[in-house]
CSV table of C-alpha atoms in Angstrom, one decimal:
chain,number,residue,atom,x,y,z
A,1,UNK,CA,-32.0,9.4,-7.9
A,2,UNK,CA,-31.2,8.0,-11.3
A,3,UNK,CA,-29.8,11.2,-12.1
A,4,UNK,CA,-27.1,11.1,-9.8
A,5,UNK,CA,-26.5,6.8,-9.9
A,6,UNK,CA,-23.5,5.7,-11.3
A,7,UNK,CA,-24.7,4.0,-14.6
A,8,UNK,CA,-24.2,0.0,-13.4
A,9,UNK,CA,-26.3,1.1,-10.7
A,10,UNK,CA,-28.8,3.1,-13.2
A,11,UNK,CA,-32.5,1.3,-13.2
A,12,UNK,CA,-31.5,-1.8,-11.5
A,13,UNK,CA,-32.9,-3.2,-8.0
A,14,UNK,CA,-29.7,-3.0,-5.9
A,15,UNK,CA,-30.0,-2.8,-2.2
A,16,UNK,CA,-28.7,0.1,-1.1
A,17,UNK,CA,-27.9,-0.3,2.5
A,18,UNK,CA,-26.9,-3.9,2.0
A,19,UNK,CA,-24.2,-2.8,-0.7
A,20,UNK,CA,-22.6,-0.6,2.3
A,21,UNK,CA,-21.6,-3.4,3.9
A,22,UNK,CA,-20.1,-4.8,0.9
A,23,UNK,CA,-18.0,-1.6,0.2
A,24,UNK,CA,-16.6,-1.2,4.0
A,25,UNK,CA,-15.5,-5.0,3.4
A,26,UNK,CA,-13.5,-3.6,0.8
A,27,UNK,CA,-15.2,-4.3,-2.6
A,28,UNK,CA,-16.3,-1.1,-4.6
A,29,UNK,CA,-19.4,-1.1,-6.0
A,30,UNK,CA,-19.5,2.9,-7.7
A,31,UNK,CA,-19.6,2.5,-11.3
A,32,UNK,CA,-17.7,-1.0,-12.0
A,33,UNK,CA,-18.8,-4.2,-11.8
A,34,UNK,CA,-21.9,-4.7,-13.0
A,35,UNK,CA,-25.3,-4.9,-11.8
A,36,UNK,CA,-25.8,-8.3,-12.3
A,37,UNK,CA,-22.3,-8.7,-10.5
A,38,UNK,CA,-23.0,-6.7,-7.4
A,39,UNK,CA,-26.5,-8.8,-6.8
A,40,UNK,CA,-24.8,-12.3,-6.8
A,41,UNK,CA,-21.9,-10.0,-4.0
A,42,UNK,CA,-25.0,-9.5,-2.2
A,43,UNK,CA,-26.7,-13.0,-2.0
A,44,UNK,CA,-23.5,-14.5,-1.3
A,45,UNK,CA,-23.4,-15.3,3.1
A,46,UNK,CA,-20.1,-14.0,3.9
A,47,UNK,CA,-16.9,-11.9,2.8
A,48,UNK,CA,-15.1,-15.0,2.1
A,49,UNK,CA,-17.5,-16.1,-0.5
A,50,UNK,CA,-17.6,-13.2,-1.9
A,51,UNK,CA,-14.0,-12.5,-3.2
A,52,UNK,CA,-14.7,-16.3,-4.6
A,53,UNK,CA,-17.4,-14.2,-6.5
A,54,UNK,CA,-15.2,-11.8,-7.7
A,55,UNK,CA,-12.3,-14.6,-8.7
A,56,UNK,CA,-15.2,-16.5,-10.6
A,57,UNK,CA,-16.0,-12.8,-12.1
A,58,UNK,CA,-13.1,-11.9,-13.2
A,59,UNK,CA,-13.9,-12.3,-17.0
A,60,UNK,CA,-16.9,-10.3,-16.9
A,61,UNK,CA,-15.5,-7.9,-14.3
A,62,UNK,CA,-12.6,-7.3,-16.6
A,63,UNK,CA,-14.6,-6.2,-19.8
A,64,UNK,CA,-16.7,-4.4,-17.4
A,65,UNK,CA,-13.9,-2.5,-16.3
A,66,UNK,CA,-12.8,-1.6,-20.0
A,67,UNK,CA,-15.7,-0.4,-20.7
A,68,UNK,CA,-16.0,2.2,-17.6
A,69,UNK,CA,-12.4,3.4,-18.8
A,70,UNK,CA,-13.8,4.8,-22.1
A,71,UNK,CA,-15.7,6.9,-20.8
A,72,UNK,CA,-12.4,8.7,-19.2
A,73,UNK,CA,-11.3,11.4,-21.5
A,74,UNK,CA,-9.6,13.8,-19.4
A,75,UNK,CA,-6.1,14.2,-20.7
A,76,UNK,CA,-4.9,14.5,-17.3
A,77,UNK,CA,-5.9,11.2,-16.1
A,78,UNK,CA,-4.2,9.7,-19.4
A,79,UNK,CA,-1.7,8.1,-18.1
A,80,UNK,CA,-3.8,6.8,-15.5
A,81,UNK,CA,-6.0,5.3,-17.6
A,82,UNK,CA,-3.4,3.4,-19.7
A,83,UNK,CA,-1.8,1.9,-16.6
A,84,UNK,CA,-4.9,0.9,-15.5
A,85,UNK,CA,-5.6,-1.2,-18.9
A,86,UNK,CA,-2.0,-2.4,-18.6
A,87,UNK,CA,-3.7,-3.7,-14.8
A,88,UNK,CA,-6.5,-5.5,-16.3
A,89,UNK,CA,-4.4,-7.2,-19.4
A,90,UNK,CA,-2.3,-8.2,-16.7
A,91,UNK,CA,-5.5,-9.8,-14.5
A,92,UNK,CA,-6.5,-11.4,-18.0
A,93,UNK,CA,-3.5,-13.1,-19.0
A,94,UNK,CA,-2.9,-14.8,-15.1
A,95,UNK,CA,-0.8,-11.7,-13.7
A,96,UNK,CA,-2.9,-10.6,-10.7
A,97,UNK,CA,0.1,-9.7,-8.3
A,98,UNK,CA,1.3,-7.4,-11.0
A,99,UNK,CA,-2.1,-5.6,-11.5
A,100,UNK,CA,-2.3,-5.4,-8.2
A,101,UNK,CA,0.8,-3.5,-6.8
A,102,UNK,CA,0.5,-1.2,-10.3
A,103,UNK,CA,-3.3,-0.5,-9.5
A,104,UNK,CA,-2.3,0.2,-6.0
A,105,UNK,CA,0.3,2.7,-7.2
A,106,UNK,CA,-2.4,4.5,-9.9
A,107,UNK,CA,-4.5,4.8,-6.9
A,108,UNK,CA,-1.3,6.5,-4.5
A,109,UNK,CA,-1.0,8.7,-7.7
A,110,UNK,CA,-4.6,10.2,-8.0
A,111,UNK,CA,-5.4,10.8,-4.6
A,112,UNK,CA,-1.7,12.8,-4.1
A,113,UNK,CA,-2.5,14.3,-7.0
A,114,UNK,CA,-5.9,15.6,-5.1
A,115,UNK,CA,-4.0,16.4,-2.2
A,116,UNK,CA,-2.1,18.6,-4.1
A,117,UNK,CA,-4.5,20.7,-5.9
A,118,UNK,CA,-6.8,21.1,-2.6
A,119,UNK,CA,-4.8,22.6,0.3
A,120,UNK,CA,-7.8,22.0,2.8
A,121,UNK,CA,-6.8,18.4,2.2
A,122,UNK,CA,-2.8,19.0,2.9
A,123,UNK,CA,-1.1,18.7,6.1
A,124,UNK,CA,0.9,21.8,7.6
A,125,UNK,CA,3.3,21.3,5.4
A,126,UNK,CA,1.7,21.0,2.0
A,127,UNK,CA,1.8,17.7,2.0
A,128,UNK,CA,0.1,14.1,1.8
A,129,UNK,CA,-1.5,12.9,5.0
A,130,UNK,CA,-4.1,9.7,4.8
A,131,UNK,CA,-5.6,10.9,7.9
A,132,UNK,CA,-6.3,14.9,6.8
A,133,UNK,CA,-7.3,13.1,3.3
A,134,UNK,CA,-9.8,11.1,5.3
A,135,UNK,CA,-11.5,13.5,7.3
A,136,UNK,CA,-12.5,15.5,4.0
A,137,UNK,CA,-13.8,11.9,2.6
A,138,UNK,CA,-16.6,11.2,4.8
A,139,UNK,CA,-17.9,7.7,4.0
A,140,UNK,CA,-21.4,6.7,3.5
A,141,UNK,CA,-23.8,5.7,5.4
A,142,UNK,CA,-27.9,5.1,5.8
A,143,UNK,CA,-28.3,8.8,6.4
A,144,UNK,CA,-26.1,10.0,3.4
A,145,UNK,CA,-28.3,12.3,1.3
A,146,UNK,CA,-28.6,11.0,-2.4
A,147,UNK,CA,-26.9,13.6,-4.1
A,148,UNK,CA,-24.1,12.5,-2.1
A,149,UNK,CA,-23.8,9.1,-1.9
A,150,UNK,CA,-22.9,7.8,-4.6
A,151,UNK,CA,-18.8,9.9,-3.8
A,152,UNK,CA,-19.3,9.0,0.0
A,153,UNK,CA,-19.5,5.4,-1.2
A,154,UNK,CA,-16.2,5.2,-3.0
A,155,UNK,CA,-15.4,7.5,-0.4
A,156,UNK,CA,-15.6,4.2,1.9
A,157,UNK,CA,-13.8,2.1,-0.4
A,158,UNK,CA,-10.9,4.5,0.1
A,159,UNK,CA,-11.2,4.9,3.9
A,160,UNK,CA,-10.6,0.8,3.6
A,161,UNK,CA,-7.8,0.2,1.6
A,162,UNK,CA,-5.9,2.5,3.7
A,163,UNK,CA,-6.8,1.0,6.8
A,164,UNK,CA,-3.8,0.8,8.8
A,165,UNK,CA,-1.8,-1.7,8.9
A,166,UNK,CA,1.4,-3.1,11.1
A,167,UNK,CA,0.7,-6.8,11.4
A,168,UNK,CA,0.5,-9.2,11.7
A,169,UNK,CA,-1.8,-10.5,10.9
A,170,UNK,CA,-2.0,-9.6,7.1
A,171,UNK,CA,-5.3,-9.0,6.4
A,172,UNK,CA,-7.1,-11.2,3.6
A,173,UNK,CA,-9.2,-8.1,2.2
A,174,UNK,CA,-7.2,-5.3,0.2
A,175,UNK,CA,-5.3,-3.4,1.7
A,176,UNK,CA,-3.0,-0.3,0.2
A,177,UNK,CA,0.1,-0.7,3.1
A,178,UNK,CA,-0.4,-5.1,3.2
A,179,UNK,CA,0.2,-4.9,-0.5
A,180,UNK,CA,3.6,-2.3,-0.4
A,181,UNK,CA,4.8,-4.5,2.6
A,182,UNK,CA,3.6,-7.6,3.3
A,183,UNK,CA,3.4,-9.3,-0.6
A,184,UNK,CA,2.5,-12.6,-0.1
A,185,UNK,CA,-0.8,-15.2,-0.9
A,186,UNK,CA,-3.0,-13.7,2.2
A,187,UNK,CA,-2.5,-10.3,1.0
A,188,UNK,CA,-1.9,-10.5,-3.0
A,189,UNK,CA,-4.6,-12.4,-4.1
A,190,UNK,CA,-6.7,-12.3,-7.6
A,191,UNK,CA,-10.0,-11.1,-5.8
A,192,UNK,CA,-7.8,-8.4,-4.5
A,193,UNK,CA,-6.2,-7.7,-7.5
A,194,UNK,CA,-9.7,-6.9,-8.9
A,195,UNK,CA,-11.0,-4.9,-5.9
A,196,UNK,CA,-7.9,-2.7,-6.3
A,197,UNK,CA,-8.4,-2.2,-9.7
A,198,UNK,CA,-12.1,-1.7,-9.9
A,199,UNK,CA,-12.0,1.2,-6.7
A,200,UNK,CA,-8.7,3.0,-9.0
A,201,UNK,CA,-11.3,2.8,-12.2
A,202,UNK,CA,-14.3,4.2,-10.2
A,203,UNK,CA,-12.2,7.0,-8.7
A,204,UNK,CA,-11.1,8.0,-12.0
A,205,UNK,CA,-14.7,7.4,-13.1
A,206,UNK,CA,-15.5,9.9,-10.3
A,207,UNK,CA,-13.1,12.6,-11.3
A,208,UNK,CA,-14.6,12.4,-14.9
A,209,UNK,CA,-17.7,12.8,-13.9
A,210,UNK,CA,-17.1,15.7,-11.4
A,211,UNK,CA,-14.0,17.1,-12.7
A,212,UNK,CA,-12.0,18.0,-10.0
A,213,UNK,CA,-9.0,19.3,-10.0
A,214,UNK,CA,-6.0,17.4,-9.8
A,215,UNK,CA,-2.3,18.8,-9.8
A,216,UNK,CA,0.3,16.9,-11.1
A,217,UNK,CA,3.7,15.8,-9.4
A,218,UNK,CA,6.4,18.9,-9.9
């Protein structure tokens, strides 16, 4: 199993099954933060106090973050990478709203650029379509075999933030469309902020780590 872990989780006593229900709140929990992190998100009671975790976090989460980054080296993703840095200079010096929509846009970025380079997940046209995307994303769940979870659970992470939205209500947990169209304190918070950036960072974790192809925009 520790072959195939994502290194925060690598060694440590993590629950499992209880981190699902963490990630399909909308928190990622595949290769940032750290494990120390993800067992106070899981002895806190609710989903409220847990995005105070992640605010009171934030330092630690940060630097946790930077350090999942250099590991990155594909020269495609380079760009990525350096936006995503710009995301957590931003959280550091009080700019969360910024990080935010820029991590939000990373994120749009990678997975088009998956879309693109894999037509079983295009529409009929060649094209980007959440829904097609999703259905070649299964998420995770207790049956998920090992080799597999550790994808399916970003997978979830994913299937979350683009959850759709017409409000309202605005929801208080990320969300991708909440953030392009209803900016505002429910939806642009610092615990969301931090989600967004840590679920762009382990997706481009991810893609290091598998290398799959990615095609960029003509």
């Amino acid at each position: 199993m520790q072959a195939v872990d994502p290194e925060n989780w690598r060694g440590e006593r993590v629950r499992r099954l209880d981190m699902l229900a963490v990630m399909e709140e909308g928190i990622p929990l595949v290769w940032t933060p750290s494990a120390d992190v993800i067992r106070e998100l899981l002895d806190a009671p609710d989903a409220p106090t847990r995005r105070k975790v992640l605010e009171r976090q934030a330092p630690a989460i940060v630097e946790d973050c930077r350090t999942v980054l250099t590991d990155v080296a594909r020269t495609d993703l380079a760009s990525e990478v350096g936006f995503l840095h710009d995301c957590l200079d931003s959280i550091s010096n009080g700019k969360y709203a910024a990080a935010q929509v820029l991590a939000s846009s990373v994120l749009d970025t990678i997975l088009r650029a998956m879309v693109r380079a894999d037509s079983n997940l295009q529409n009929n046209k060649g094209g980007f379509t959440f829904n097609i995307l999703a259905a070649q994303l299964p998420k995770a769940t207790p049956d998920t075999l090992v080799g597999q979870f550790r994808a399916y659970c970003i997978h979830t992470s994913i299937h979350k933030a683009y959850e759709r939205y017409v409000g309202p209500p605005v929801p208080e947990e990320y969300n991708r469309h909440a953030t392009a169209h209803a900016a505002g304190p429910t939806q642009i918070t610092l615990a969301n902020a931090l989600a967004e950036v840590m679920l762009a960072i382990g997706l481009v974790r991810e893609l290091e780590e598998t290398q799959r192809p990615l095609s960029p925009a003509g």
